[in-house]
CSV table of C-alpha atoms in Angstrom, one decimal:
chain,number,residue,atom,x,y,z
O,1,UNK,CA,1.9,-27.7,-22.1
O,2,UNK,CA,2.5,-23.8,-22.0
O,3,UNK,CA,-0.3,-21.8,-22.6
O,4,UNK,CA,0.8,-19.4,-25.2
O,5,UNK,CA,0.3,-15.7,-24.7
O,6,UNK,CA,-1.1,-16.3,-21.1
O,7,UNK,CA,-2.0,-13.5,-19.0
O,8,UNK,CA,-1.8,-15.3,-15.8
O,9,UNK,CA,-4.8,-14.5,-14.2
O,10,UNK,CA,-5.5,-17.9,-12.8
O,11,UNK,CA,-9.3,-18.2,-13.2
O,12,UNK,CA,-7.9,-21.8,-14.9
O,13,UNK,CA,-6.5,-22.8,-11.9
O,14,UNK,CA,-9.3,-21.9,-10.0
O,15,UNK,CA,-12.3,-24.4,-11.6
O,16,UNK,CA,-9.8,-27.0,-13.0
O,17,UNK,CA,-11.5,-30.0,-11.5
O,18,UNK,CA,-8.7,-32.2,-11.7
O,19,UNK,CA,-5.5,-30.2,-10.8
O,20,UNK,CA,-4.0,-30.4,-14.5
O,21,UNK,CA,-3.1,-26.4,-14.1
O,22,UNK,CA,0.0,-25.1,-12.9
O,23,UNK,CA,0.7,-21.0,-13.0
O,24,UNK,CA,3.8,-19.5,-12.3
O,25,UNK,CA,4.4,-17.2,-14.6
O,26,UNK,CA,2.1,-18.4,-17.3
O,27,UNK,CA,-0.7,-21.4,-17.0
O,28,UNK,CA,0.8,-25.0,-17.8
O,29,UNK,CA,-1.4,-27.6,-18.8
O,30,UNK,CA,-0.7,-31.2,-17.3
O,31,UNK,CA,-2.3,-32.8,-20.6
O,32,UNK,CA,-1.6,-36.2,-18.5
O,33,UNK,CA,-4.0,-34.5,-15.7
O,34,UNK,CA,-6.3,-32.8,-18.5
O,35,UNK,CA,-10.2,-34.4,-18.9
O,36,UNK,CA,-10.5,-32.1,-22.1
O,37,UNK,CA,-13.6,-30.6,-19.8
O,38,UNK,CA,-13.0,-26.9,-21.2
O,39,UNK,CA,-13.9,-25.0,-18.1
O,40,UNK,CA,-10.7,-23.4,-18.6
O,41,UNK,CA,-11.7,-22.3,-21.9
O,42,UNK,CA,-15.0,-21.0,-20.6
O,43,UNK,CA,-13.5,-18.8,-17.7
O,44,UNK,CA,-10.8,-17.6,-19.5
O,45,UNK,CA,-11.3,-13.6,-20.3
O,46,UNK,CA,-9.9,-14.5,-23.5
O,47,UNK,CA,-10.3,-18.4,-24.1
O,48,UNK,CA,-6.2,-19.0,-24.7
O,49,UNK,CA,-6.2,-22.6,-23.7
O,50,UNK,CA,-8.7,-23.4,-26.7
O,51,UNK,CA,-6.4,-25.1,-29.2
O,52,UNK,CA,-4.6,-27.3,-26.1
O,53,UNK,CA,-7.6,-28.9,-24.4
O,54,UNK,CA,-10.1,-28.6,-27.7
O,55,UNK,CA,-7.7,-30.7,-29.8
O,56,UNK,CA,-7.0,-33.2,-26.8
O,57,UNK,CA,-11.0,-33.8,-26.5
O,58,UNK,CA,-11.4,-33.5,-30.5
M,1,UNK,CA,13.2,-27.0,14.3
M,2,UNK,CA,11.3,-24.2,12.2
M,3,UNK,CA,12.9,-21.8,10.1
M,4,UNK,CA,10.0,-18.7,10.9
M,5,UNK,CA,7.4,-19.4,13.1
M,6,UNK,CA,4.9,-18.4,9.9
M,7,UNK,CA,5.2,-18.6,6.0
M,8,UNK,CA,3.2,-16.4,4.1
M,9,UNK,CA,2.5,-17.4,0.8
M,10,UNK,CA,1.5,-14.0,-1.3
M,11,UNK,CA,2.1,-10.5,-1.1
M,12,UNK,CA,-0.9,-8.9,-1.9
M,13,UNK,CA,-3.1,-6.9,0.5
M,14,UNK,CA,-4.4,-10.2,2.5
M,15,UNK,CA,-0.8,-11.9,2.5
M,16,UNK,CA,1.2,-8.6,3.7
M,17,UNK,CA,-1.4,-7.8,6.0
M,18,UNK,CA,-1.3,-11.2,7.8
M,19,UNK,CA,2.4,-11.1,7.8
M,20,UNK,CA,2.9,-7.6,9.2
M,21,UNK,CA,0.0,-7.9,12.1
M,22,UNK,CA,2.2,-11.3,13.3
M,23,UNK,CA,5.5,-9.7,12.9
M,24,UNK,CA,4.1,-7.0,14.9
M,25,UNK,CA,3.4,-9.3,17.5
M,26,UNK,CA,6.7,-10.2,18.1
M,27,UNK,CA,6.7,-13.3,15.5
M,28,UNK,CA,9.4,-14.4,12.6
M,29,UNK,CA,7.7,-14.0,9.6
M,30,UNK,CA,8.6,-14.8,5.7
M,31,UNK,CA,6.4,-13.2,3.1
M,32,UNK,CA,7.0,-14.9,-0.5
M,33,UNK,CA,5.5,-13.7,-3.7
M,34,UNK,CA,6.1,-15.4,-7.1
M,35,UNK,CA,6.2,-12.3,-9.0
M,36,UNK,CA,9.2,-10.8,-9.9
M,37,UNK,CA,7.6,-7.1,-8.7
M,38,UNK,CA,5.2,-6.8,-5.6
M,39,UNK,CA,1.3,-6.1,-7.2
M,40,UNK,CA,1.9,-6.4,-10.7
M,41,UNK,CA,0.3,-8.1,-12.7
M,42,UNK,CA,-2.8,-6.3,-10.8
M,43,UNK,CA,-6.3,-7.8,-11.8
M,44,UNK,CA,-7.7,-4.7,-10.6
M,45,UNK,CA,-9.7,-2.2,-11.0
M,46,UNK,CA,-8.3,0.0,-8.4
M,47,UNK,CA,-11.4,1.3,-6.4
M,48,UNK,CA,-11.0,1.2,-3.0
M,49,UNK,CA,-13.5,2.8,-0.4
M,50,UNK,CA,-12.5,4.7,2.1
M,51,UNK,CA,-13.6,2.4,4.6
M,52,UNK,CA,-10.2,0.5,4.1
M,53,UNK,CA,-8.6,3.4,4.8
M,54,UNK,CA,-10.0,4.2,8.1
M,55,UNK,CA,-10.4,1.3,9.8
M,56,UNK,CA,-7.1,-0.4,8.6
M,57,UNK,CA,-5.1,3.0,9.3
M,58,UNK,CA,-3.6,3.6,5.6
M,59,UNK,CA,-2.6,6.7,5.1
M,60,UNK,CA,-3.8,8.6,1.8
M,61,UNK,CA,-0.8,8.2,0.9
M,62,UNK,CA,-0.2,10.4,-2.8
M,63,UNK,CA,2.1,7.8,-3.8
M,64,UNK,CA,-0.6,5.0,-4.4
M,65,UNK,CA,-3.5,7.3,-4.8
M,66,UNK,CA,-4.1,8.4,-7.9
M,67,UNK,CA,-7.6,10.2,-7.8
M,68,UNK,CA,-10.1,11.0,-4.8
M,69,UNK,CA,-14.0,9.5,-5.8
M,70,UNK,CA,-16.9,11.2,-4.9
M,71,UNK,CA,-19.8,9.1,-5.8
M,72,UNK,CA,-20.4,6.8,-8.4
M,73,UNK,CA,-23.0,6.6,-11.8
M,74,UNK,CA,-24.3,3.2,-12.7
M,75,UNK,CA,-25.8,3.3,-16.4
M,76,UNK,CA,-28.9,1.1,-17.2
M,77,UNK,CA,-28.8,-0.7,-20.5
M,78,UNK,CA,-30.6,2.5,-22.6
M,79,UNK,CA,-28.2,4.9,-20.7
M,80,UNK,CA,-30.7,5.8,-17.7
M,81,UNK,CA,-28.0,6.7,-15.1
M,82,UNK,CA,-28.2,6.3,-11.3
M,83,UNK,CA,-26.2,8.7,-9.7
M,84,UNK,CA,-24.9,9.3,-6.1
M,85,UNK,CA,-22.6,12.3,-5.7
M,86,UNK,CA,-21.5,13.3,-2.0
M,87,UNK,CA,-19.8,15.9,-0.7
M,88,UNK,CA,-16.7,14.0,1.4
M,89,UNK,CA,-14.6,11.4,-0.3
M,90,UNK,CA,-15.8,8.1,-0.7
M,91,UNK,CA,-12.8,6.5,-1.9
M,92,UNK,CA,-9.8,6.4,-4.2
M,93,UNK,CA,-8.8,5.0,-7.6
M,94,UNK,CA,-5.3,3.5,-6.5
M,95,UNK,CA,-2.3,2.6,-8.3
M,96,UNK,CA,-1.9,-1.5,-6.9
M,97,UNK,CA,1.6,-1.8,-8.2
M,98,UNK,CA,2.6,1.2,-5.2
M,99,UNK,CA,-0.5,0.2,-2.8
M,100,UNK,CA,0.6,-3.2,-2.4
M,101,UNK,CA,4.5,-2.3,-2.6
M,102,UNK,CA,3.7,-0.2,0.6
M,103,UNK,CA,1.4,-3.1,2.3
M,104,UNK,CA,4.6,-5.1,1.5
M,105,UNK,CA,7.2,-2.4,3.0
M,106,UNK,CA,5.0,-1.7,5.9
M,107,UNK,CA,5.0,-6.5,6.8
M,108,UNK,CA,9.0,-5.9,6.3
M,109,UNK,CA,9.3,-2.6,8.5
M,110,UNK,CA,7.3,-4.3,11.4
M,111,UNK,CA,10.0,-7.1,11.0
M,112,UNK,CA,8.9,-9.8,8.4
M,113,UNK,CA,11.6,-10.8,6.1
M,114,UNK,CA,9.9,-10.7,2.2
M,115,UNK,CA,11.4,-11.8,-0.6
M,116,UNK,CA,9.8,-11.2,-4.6
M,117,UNK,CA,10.4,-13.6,-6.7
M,118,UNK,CA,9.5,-16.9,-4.9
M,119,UNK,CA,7.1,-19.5,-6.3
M,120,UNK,CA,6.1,-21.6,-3.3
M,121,UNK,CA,4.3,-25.1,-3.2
M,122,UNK,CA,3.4,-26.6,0.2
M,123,UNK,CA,5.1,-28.6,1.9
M,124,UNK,CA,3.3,-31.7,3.7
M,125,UNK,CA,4.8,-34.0,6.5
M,126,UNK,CA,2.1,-37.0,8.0
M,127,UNK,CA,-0.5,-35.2,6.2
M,128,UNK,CA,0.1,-31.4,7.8
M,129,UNK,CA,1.7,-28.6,6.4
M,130,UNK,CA,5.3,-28.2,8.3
M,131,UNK,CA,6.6,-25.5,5.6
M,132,UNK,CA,7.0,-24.4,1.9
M,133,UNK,CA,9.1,-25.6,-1.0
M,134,UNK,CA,10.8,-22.2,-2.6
M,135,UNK,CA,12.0,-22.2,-6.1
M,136,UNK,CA,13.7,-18.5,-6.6
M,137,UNK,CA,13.6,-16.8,-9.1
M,138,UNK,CA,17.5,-17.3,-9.7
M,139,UNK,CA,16.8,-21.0,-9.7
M,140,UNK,CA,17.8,-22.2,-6.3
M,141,UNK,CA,15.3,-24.1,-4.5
M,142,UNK,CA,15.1,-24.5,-0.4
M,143,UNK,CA,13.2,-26.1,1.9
M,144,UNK,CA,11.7,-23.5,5.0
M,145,UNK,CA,10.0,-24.9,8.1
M,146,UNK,CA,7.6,-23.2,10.0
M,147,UNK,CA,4.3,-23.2,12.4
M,148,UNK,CA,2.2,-21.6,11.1
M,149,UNK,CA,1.5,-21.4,7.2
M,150,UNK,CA,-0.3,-18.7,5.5
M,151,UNK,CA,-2.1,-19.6,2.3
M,152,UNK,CA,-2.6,-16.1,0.6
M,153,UNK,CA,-2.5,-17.1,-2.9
M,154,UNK,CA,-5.0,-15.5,-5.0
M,155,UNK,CA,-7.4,-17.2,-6.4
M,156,UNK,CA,-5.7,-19.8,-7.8
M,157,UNK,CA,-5.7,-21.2,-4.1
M,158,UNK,CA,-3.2,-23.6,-4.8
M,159,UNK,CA,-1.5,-23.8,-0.9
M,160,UNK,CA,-5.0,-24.6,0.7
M,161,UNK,CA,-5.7,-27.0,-2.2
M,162,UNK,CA,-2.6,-29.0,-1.2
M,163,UNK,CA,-3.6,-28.8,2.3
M,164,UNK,CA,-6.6,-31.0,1.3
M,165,UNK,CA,-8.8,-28.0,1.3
M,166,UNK,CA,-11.0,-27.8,-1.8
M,167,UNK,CA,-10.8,-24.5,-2.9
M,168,UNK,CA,-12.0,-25.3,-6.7
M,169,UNK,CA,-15.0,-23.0,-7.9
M,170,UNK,CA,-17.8,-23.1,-10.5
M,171,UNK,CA,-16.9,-20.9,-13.0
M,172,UNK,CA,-20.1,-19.2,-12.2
M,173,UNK,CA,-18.6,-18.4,-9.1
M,174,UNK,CA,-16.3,-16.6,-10.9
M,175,UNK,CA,-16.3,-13.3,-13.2
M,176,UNK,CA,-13.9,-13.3,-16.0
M,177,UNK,CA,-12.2,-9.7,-16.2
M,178,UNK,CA,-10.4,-8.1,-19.2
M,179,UNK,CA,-9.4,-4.6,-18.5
M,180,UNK,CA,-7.2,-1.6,-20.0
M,181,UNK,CA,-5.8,1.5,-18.7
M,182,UNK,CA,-6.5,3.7,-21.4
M,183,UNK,CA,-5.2,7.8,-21.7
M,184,UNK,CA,-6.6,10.4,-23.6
M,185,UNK,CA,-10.5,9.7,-22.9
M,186,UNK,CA,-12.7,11.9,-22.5
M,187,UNK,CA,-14.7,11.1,-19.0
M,188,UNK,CA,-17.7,13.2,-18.0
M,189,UNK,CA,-17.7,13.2,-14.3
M,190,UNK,CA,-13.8,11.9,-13.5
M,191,UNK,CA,-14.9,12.8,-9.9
M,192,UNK,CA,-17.3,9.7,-10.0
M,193,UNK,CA,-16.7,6.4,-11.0
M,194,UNK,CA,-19.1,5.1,-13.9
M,195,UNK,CA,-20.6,1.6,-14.3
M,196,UNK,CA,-22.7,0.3,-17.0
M,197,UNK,CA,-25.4,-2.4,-16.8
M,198,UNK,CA,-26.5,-5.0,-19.3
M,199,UNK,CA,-27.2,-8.2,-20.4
M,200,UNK,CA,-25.9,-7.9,-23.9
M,201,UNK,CA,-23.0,-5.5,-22.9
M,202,UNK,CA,-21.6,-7.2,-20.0
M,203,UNK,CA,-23.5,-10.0,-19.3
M,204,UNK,CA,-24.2,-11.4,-15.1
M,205,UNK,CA,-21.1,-8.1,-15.1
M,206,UNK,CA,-20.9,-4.8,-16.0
M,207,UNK,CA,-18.2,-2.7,-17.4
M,208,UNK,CA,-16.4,0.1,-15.2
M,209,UNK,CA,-14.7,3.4,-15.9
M,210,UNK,CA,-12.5,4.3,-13.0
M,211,UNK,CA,-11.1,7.4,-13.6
M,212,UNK,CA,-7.2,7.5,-12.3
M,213,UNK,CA,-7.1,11.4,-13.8
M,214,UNK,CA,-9.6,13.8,-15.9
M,215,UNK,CA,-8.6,12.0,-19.3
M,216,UNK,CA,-7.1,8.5,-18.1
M,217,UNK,CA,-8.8,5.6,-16.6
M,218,UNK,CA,-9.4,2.1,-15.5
M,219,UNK,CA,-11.9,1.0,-18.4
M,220,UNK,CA,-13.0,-2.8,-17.7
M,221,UNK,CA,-14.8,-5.2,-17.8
M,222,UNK,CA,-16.3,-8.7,-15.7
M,223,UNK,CA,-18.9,-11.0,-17.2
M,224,UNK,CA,-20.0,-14.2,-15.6
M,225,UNK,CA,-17.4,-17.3,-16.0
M,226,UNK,CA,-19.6,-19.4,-16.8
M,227,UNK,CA,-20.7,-17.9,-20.3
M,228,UNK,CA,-19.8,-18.1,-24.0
M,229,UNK,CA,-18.8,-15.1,-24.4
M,230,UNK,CA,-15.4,-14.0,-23.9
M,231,UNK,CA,-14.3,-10.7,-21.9
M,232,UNK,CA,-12.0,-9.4,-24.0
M,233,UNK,CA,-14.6,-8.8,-27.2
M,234,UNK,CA,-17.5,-7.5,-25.7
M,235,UNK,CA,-15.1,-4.8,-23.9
M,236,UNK,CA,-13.3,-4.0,-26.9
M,237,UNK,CA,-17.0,-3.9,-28.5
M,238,UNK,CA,-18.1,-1.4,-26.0
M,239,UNK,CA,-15.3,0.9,-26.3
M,240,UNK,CA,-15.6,0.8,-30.2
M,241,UNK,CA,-19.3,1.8,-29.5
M,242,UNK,CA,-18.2,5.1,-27.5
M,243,UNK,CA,-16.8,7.7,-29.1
M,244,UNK,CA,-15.5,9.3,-25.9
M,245,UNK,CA,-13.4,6.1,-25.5
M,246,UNK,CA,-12.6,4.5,-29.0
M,247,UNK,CA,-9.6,6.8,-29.1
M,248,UNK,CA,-8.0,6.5,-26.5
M,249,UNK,CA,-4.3,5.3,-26.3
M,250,UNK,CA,-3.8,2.2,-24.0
M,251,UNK,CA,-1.7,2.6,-21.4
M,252,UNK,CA,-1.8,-1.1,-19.5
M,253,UNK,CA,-3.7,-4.7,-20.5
M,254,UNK,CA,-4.9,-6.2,-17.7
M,255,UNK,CA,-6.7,-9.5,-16.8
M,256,UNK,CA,-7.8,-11.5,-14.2
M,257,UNK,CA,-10.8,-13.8,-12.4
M,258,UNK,CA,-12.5,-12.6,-9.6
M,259,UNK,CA,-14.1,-15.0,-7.3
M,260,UNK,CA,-17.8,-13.5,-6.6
M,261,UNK,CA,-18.7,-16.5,-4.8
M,262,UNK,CA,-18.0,-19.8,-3.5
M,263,UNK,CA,-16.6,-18.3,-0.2
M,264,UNK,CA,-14.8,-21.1,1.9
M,265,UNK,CA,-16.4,-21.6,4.7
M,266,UNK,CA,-13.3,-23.6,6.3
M,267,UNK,CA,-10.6,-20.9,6.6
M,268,UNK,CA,-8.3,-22.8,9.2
M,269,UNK,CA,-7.0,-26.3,8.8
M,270,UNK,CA,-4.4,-27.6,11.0
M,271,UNK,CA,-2.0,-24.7,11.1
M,272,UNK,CA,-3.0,-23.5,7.7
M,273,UNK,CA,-4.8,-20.0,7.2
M,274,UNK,CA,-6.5,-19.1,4.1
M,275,UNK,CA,-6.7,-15.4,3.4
M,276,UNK,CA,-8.3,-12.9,0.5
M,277,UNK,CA,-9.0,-14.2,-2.6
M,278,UNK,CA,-7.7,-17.7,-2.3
M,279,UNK,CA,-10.8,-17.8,0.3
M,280,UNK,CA,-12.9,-15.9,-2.1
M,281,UNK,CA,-13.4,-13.5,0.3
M,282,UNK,CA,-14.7,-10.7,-2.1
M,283,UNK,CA,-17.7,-8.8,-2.3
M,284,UNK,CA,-19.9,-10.5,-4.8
M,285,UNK,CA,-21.8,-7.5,-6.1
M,286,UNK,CA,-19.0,-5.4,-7.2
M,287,UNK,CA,-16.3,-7.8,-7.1
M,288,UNK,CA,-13.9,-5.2,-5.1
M,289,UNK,CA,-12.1,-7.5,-2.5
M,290,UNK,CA,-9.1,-5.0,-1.7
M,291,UNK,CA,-10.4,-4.3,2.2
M,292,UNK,CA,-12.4,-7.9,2.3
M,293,UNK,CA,-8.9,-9.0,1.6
M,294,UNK,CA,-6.8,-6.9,4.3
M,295,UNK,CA,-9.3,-7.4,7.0
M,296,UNK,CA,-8.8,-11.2,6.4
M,297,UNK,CA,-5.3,-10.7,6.6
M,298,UNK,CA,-4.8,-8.2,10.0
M,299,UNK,CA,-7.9,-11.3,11.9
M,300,UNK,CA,-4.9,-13.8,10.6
M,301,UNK,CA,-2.2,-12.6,11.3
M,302,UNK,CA,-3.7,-11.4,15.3
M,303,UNK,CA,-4.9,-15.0,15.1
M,304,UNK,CA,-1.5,-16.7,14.8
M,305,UNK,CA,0.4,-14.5,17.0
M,306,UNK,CA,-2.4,-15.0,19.8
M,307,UNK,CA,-2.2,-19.0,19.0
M,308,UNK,CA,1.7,-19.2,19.1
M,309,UNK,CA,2.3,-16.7,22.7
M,310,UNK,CA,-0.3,-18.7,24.0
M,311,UNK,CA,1.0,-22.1,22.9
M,312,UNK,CA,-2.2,-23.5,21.6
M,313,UNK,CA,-2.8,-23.7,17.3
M,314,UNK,CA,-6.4,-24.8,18.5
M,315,UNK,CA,-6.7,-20.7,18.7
M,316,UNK,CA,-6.2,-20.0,15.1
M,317,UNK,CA,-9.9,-21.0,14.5
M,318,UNK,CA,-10.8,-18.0,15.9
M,319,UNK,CA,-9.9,-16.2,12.8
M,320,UNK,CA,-12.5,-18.6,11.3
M,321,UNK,CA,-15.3,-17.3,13.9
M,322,UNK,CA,-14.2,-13.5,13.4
M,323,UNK,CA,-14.7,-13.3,9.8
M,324,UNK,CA,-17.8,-15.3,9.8
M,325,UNK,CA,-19.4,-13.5,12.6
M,326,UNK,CA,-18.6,-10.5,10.9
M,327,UNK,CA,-17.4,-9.8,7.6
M,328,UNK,CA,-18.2,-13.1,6.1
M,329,UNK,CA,-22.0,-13.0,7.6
M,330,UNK,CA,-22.3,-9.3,5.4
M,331,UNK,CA,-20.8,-11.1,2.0
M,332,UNK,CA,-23.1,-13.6,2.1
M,333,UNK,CA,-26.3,-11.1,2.4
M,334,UNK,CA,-24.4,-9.7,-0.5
M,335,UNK,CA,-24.4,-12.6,-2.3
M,336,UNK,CA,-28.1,-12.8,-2.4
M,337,UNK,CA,-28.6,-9.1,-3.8
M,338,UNK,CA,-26.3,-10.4,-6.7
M,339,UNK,CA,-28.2,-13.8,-6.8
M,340,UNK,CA,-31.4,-11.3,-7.4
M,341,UNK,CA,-29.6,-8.8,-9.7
M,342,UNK,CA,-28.3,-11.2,-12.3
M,343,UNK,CA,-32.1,-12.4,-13.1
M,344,UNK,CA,-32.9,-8.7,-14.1
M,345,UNK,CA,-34.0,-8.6,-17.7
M,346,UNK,CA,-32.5,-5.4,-19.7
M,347,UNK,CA,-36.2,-4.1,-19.4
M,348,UNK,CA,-36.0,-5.0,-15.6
M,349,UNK,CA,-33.0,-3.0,-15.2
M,350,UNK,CA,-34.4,0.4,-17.0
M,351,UNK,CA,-36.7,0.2,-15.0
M,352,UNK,CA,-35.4,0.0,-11.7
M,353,UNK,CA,-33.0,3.3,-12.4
M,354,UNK,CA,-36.2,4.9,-12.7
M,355,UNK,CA,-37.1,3.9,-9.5
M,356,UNK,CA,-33.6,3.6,-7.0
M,357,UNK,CA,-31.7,6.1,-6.0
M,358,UNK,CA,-27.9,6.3,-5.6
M,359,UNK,CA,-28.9,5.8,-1.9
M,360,UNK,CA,-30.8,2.7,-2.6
M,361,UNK,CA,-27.7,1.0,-4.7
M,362,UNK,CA,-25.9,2.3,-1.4
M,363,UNK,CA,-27.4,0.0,0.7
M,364,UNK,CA,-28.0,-2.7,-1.7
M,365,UNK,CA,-24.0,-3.4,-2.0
M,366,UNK,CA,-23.9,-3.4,1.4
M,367,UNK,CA,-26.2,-6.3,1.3
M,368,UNK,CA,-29.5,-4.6,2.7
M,369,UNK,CA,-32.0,-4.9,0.8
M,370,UNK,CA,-35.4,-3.9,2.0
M,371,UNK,CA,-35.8,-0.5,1.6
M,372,UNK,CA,-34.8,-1.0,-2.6
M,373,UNK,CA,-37.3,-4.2,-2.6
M,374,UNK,CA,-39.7,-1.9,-1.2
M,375,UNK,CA,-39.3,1.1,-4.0
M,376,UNK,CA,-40.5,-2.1,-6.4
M,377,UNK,CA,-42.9,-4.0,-5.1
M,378,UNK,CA,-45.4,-2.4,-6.8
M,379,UNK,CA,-43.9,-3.9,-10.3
M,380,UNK,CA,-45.8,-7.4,-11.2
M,381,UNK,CA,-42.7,-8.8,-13.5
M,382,UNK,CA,-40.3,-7.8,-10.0
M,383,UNK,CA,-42.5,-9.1,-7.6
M,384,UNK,CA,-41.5,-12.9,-7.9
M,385,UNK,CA,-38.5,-11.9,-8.0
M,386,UNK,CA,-38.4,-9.4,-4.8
M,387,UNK,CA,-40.3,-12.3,-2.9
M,388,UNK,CA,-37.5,-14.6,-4.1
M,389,UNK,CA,-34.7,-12.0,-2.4
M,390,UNK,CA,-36.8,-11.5,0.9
């Protein structure tokens, strides 16, 4: 799943424990891959993968 | 049969640098780079010391420099500045887009072949890297053998992380950066470059003005990646709160993570190099990595070309032993100043800018710490903590 309005910066990529993020011009969630652990959330500089992995855990 | 005898993967200062030390040495070299235009998007800050510049033989070039820096002021939480002015040049606000264009032009001229544009995934055969996978960004996808792979990827680290290294971090090893290049500011001392401390402003961070001209700058910000809060509002908070900044037009939005942390300790795997950020090879104080990243890359790149004239890939490790018997040694003294400087209380840190000098911050972000413990041993609340950093 696309991040929408993604910045690219890759902090996502970096502490994604299982792998589930892809960036090539944009981070893509692999919602298959996805725990729903939110570190991406946390390390993001402007939390844009909130409503993707927040409504998988919720 | 390969292809090159190395793959770089990432153009950015530790990529182009590995790439143009082993084309120097006579080697084929292919340097990819997924983006579309060498260094942009930058997650940057664009302060680079002149140290780079000197040892790594840049030239102060005007077409990626755009402001000489003479000293720096780093602002306690109630404003208390420390300031360290000198009279020679201690380093430049560059323009990445054109710094890492040249890094790029210089690989090519020594004889590297790079290509923009390039998304690259790792290619594996009995469990060792033998090439890349390229998707282009016209769509056409190849296969391209090599000896030698280069994993130079930024801190995503994705190459090394499909050679079975484990490059994922903590987000506390991490600070999350949101930054603008604003115009039309006014900037008291644009010969200095201004940092400002504080546990509510920019929390295990701080936020930077790098001027780039007398009324445009770098204004950013890095907080640790491990908190609630969110990089974006507190910067926009903090330039709402200055007058001198909240009118400023914005010029470019920029954002990124910076590992300040979580250095790799295995840099060599097989015939895989890890380089810059995707080995977290950045200083963890200040989170600058620019000459970190190039040093990496010129150790690599001498690395592989000694390893392939002599025959024997067993010699790449000694890229490993350089940078940890050096550069990687000074990092992680670094690493303990910032260990000691994110337990300072907003009191702590008023405090101490009555007590350090510019000299004294010198020092400490070159990971010496003695002489600044010994300015505050004095201070009962800093003692435990002083005793922890000795």
């Amino acid at each position: 799943m696309r991040v929408e309005g993604c910045y690219g910066c890759g902090g996502c990529v970096a502490v994604c424990p299982t792998g589930a993020v892809e960036m090539q011009d944009g981070a893509d969630i692999d919602l298959e891959k996805c725990s729903g652990c939110m570190l991406c959330v946390r390390v993001c500089p402007t939390a844009l993968p909130s409503p993707i992995v927040g409504g998988r855990r919720g | 049969m390969a292809d090159y005898d190395v793959v770089v993967v990432g153009a950015g200062p530790a990529g182009s640098m590995a790439a143009r030390y082993a084309a120097e040495a006579g080697l084929s070299v292919l340097l990819l780079d997924k983006s579309l235009e060498i260094g942009t998007p930058k997650r940057c800050g664009e302060g680079l010391g002149i140290r780079a510049f000197r040892e790594l033989s840049i030239p102060a070039d005007p077409r990626f420099i755009n402001r000489e820096i003479y000293g720096f002021a780093v602002y306690a939480p109630d404003g208390t500045p420390v300031k360290a002015r000198f009279s020679e040049v201690m380093g430049y606000i560059i323009e990445r887009k054109m710094f890492d264009k040249h890094l790029a032009a210089e690989a090519a001229r020594a004889g590297a072949h790079v290509e923009a544009g390039a998304y690259a995934r790792l290619k594996l055969e009995s469990g060792r890297p033998a090439g890349v996978k390229v998707r282009r960004h016209d769509g056409r996808e190849a296969e391209v053998r090599c000896k030698v792979v280069v994993a130079a990827d930024g801190v995503e680290s994705q190459i090394a992380r499909q050679a079975g290294l484990d490059t994922r971090l903590k987000p506390s090893d991490l600070d999350s950066c949101f930054e603008y290049e604003m115009a039309g500011i006014s900037i008291e001392d644009p010969d200095l470059i201004h940092m400002y401390m504080g546990n509510k402003i920019a929390p295990r961070g701080y936020i930077w003005v790098f001027p780039k001209d007398e009324d445009r700058a770098n204004v950013g910000i890095g907080i640790g990646g491990h908190l609630e809060e969110q990089a974006k509002l507190l910067l926009d908070k903090f330039i709402q709160s200055r007058p001198e900044l909240r009118r400023g037009s914005i010029l470019e939005v920029n954002v990124g993570c910076v590992p300040v942390g979580g250095f790799l300790k295995q840099l060599v795997k097989d015939n895989l190099l890890v380089v810059g950020d995707a080995a977290r090879q950045v200083n963890p104080l200040h989170g600058g990595g620019v000459y970190e990243a190039m040093t990496a890359g010129k150790l690599a790149g001498q690395a592989i070309a000694k390893a392939l004239h002599e025959g024997d890939l067993r010699l790449l490790r000694e890229y490993e032993s350089m940078w940890w018997s050096t550069h990687g040694k000074r990092l992680e003294r670094i690493l303990k100043v910032r260990r000691f400087a994110e337990k300072l209380s907003d009191d702590e840190m008023n405090y101490l800018a009555r007590v350090w000098r510019g000299d004294d911050l010198v020092e400490l972000s070159r990971g010496n710490y003695r002489v600044a413990a010994g300015k505050i041993v004095a201070h009962p609340k800093l003692l435990a903590l002083v005793r922890k950093l000795l």
